[in-house]
GROMACS .gro file of C-alpha atoms in nm:
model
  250
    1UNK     CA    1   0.000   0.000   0.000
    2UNK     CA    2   0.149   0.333  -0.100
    3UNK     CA    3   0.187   0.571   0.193
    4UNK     CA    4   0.320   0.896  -0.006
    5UNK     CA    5   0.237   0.965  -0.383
    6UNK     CA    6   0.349   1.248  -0.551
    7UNK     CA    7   0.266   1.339  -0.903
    8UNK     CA    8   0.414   1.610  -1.161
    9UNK     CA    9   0.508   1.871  -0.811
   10UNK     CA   10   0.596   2.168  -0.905
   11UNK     CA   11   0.724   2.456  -0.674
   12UNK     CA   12   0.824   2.813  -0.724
   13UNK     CA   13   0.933   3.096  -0.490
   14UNK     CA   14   0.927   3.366  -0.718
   15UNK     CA   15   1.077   3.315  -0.986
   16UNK     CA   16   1.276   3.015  -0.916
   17UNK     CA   17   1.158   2.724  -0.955
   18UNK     CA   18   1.311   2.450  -0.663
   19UNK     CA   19   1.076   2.150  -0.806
   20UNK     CA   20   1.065   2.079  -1.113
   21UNK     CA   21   0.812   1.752  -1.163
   22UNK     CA   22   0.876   1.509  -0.883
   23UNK     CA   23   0.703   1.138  -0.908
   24UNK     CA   24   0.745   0.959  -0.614
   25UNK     CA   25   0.587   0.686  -0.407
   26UNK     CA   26   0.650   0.543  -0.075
   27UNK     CA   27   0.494   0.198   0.036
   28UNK     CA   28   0.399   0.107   0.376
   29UNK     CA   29   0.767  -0.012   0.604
   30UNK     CA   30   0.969   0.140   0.319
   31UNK     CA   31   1.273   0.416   0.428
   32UNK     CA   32   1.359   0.578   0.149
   33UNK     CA   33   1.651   0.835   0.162
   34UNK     CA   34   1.655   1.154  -0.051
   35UNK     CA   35   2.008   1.265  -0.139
   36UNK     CA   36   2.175   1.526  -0.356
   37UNK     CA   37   2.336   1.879  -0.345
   38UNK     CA   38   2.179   2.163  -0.119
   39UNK     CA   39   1.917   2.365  -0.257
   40UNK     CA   40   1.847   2.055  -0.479
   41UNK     CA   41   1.468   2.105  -0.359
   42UNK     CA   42   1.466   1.780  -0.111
   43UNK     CA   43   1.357   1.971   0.196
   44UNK     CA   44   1.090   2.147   0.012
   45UNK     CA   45   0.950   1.825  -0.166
   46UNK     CA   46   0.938   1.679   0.225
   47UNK     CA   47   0.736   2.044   0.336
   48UNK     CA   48   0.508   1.973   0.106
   49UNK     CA   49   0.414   1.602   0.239
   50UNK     CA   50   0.250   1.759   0.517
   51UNK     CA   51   0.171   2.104   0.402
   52UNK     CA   52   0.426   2.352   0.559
   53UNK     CA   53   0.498   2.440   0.168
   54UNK     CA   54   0.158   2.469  -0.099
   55UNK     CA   55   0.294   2.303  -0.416
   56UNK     CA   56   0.269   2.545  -0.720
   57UNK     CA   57   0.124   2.228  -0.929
   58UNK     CA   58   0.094   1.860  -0.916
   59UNK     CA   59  -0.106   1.640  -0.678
   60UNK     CA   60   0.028   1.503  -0.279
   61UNK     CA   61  -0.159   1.196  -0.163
   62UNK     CA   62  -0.093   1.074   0.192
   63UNK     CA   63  -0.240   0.773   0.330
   64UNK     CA   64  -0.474   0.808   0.031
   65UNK     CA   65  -0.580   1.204   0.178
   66UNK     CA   66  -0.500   1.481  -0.141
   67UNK     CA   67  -0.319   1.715   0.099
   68UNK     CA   68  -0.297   1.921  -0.199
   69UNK     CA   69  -0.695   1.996  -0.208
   70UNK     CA   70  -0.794   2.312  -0.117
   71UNK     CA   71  -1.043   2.123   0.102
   72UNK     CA   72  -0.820   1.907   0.276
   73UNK     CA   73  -0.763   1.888   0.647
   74UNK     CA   74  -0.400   1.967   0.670
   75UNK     CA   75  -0.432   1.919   1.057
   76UNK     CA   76  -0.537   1.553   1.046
   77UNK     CA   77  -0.299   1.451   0.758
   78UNK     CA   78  -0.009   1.642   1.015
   79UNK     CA   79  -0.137   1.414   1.321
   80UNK     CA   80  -0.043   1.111   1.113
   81UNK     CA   81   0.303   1.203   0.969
   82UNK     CA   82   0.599   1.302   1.191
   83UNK     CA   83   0.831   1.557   1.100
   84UNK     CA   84   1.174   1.579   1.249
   85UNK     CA   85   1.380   1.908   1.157
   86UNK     CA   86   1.756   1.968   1.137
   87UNK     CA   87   1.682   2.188   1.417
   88UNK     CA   88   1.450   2.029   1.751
   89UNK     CA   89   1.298   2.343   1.777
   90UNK     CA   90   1.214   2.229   2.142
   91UNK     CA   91   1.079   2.444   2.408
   92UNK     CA   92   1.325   2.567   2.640
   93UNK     CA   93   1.115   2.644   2.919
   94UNK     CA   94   0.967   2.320   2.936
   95UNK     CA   95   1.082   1.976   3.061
   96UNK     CA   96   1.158   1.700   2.807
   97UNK     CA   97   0.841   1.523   2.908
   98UNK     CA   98   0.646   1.825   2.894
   99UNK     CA   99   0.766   1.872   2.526
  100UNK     CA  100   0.665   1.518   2.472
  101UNK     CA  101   0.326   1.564   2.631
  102UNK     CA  102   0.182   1.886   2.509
  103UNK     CA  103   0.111   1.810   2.150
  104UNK     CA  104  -0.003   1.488   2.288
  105UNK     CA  105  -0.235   1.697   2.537
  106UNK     CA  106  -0.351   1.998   2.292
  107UNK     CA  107  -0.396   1.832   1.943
  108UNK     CA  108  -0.483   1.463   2.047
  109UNK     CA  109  -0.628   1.546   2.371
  110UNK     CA  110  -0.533   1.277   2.538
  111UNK     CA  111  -0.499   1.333   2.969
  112UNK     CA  112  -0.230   1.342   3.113
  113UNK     CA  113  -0.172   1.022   3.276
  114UNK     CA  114  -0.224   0.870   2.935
  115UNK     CA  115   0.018   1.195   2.819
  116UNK     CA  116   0.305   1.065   3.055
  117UNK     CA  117   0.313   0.718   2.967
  118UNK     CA  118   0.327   0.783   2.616
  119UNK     CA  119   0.597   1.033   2.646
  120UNK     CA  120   0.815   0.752   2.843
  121UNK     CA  121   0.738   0.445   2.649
  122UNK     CA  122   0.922   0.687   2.350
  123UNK     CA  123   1.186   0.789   2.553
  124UNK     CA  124   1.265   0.484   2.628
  125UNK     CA  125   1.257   0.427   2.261
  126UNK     CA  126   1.533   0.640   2.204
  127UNK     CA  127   1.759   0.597   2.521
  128UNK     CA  128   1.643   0.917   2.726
  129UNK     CA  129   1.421   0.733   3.001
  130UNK     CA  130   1.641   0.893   3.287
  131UNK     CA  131   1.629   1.292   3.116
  132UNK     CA  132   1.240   1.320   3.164
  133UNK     CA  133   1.318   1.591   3.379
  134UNK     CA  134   1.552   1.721   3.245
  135UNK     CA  135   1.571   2.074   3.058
  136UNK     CA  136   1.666   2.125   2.678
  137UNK     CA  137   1.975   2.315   2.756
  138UNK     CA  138   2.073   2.056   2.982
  139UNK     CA  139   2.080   1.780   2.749
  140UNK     CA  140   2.386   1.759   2.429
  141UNK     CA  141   2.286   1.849   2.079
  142UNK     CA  142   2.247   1.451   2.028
  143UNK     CA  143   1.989   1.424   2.276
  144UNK     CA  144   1.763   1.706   2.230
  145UNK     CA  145   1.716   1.496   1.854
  146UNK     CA  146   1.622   1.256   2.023
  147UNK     CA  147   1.417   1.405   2.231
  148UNK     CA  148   1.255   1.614   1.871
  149UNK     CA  149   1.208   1.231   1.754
  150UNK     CA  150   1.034   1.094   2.080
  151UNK     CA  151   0.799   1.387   2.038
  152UNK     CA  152   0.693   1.293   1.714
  153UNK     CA  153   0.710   0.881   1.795
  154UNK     CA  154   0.430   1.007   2.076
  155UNK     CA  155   0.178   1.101   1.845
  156UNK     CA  156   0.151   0.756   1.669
  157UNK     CA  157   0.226   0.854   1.344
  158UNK     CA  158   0.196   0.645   0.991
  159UNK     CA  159   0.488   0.800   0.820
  160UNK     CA  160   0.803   0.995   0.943
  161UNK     CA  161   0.990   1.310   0.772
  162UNK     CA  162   1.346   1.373   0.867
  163UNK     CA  163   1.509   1.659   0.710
  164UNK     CA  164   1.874   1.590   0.757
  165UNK     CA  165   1.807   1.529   1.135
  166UNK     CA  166   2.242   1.512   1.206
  167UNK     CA  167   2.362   1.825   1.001
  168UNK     CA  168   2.335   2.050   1.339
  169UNK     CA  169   2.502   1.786   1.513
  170UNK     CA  170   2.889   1.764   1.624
  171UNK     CA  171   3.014   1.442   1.418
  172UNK     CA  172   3.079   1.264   1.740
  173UNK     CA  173   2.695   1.317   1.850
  174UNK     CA  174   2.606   1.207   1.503
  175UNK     CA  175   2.624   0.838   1.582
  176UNK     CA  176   2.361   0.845   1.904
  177UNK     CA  177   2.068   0.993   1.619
  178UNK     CA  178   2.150   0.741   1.327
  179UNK     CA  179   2.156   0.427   1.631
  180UNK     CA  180   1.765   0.520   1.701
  181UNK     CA  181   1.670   0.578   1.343
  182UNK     CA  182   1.798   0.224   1.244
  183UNK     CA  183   1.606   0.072   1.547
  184UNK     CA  184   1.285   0.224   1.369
  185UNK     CA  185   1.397   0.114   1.045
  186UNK     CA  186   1.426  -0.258   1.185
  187UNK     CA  187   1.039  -0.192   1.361
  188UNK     CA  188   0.943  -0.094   1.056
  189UNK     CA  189   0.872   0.212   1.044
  190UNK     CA  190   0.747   0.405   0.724
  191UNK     CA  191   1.048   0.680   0.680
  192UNK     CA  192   1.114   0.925   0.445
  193UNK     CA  193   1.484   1.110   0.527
  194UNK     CA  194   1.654   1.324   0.369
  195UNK     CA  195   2.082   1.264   0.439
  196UNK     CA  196   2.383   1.335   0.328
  197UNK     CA  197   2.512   1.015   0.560
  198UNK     CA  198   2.616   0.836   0.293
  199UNK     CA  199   2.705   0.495   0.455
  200UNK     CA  200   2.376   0.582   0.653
  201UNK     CA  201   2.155   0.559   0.380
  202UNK     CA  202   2.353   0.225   0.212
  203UNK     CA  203   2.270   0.004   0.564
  204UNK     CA  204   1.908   0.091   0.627
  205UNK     CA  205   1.714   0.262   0.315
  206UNK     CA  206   1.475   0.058   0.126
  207UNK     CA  207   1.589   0.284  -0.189
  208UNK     CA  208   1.791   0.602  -0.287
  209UNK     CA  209   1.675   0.873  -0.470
  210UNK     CA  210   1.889   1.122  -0.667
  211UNK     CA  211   1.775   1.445  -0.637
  212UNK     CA  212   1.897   1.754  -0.854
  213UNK     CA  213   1.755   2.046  -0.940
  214UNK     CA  214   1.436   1.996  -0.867
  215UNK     CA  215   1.409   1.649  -1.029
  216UNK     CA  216   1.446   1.340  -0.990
  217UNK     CA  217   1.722   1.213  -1.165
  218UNK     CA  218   1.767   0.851  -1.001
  219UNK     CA  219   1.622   0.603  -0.799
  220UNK     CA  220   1.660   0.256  -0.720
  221UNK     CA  221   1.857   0.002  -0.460
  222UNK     CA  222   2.091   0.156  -0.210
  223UNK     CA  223   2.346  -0.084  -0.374
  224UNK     CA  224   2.280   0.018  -0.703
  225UNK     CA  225   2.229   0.406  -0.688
  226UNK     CA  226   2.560   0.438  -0.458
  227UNK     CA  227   2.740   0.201  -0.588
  228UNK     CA  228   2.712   0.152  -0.974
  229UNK     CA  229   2.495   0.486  -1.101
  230UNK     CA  230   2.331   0.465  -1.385
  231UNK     CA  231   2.331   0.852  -1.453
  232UNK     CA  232   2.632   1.069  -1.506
  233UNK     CA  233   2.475   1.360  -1.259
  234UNK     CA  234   2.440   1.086  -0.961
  235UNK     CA  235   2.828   0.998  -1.030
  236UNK     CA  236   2.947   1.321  -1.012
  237UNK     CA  237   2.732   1.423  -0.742
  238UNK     CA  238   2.862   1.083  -0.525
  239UNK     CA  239   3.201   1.158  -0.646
  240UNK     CA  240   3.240   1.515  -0.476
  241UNK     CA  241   3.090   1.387  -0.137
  242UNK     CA  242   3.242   1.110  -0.127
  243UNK     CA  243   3.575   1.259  -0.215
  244UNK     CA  244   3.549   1.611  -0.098
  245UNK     CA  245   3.896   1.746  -0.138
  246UNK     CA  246   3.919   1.612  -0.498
  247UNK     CA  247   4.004   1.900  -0.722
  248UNK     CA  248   3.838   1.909  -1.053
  249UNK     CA  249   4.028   1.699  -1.342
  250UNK     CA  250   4.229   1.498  -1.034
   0.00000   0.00000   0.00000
């Protein structure tokens, strides 16, 4: 059963044009991992899964919902999909299970008993049982992730978004955040990350998807699109990450 389809997206701001005519599907359990250069359009084509971006053209479908009619109720397609930023935009002022709890609370209205046991069944989940009481400035850059992706594990979603949940993070926190997304991966999890963790995305995605200016220019088998790609664009782009301090014609 396809989870995400996207046909023929388009997006502008202005005058520039980030997407170009994405197709994409997602089944249920699959991670798929969207790579490619910055400002290739990847984080835009994962705002406009759940709405925080209006496509220009083309049609979103999530769990079967058009989140692109005008219609639509962009607040229950959000309480099914999880979104986890490069940033945990986390509430200083507020405990780590009180940022677990209130969109718990406030959007699925759930009390606060059942609030609290949510929040540390999913702490648990990603290692932070002890740190329920603990503040956001308290905690390492690491943990606050985790903390961002216990918030969004609490509200039971079908799908998850990560938009390049480890660049923020010091490379030696990077680790911790990649240990709790593979433990989804293996519950299976429906996941939809966009990386630039290159070995990440080899181990644990379903499929790899190329993404340059605004297109789609490759998808298929971890092995296959890192490994032995098929398109000249992919090769270069895998040659300059892989190899950053290679100088042109080296």
């Amino acid at each position: 059963m396809a989870i995400v389809e996207v046909h023929d997206l388009h997006k502008s701001f202005g005058p520039v044009e980030v997407l170009r005519g994405v197709d994409l599907t997602l089944d249920a359990g699959e991670v798929v991992c969207l790579i490619g250069a910055s400002g290739s359009g990847k984080s835009t084509l994962l705002r406009c899964l759940n709405g925080l971006e209006v496509p220009t053209r083309g049609t979103v479908l999530v769990s079967g919902v058009n989140v692109t009619d005008p219609d639509c109720d962009i607040d229950a397609v959000r309480r099914r999909v999880g979104m986890v930023f490069q940033h945990f935009n986390l509430f200083p002022h507020l405990t780590v299970r009180r940022n677990v709890t209130i969109a718990q609370r406030r959007v699925l209205r759930r009390g606060a008993r059942e609030a609290d046991r949510v929040a540390e069944a999913n702490l648990a989940r990603v290692g932070l049982a002890d740190k329920a009481d603990s503040f956001p400035a308290q905690l390492s850059g690491g943990q606050q992730q985790r903390v961002a992706i216990a918030r969004a594990l609490a509200m039971q979603p079908q799908l998850m978004l990560f938009d390049e949940p480890t660049s923020a993070l010091d490379p030696e926190l990077v680790g911790e955040v990649l240990s709790v997304m593979r433990r989804l991966a293996a519950e299976g999890m429906t996941m939809l990350i966009v990386t630039h963790e290159m070995a990440f995305a080899r181990e644990v995605a379903s499929r790899v998807v190329f993404v340059d200016r605004g297109v789609v220019v490759e998808s298929g088998a971890p092995g296959q699109v890192l490994g032995n790609p098929k398109q000249a664009r992919t090769a270069e782009f895998l040659r300059r990450v892989l190899s950053p301090n290679l100088v042109d014609g080296a």
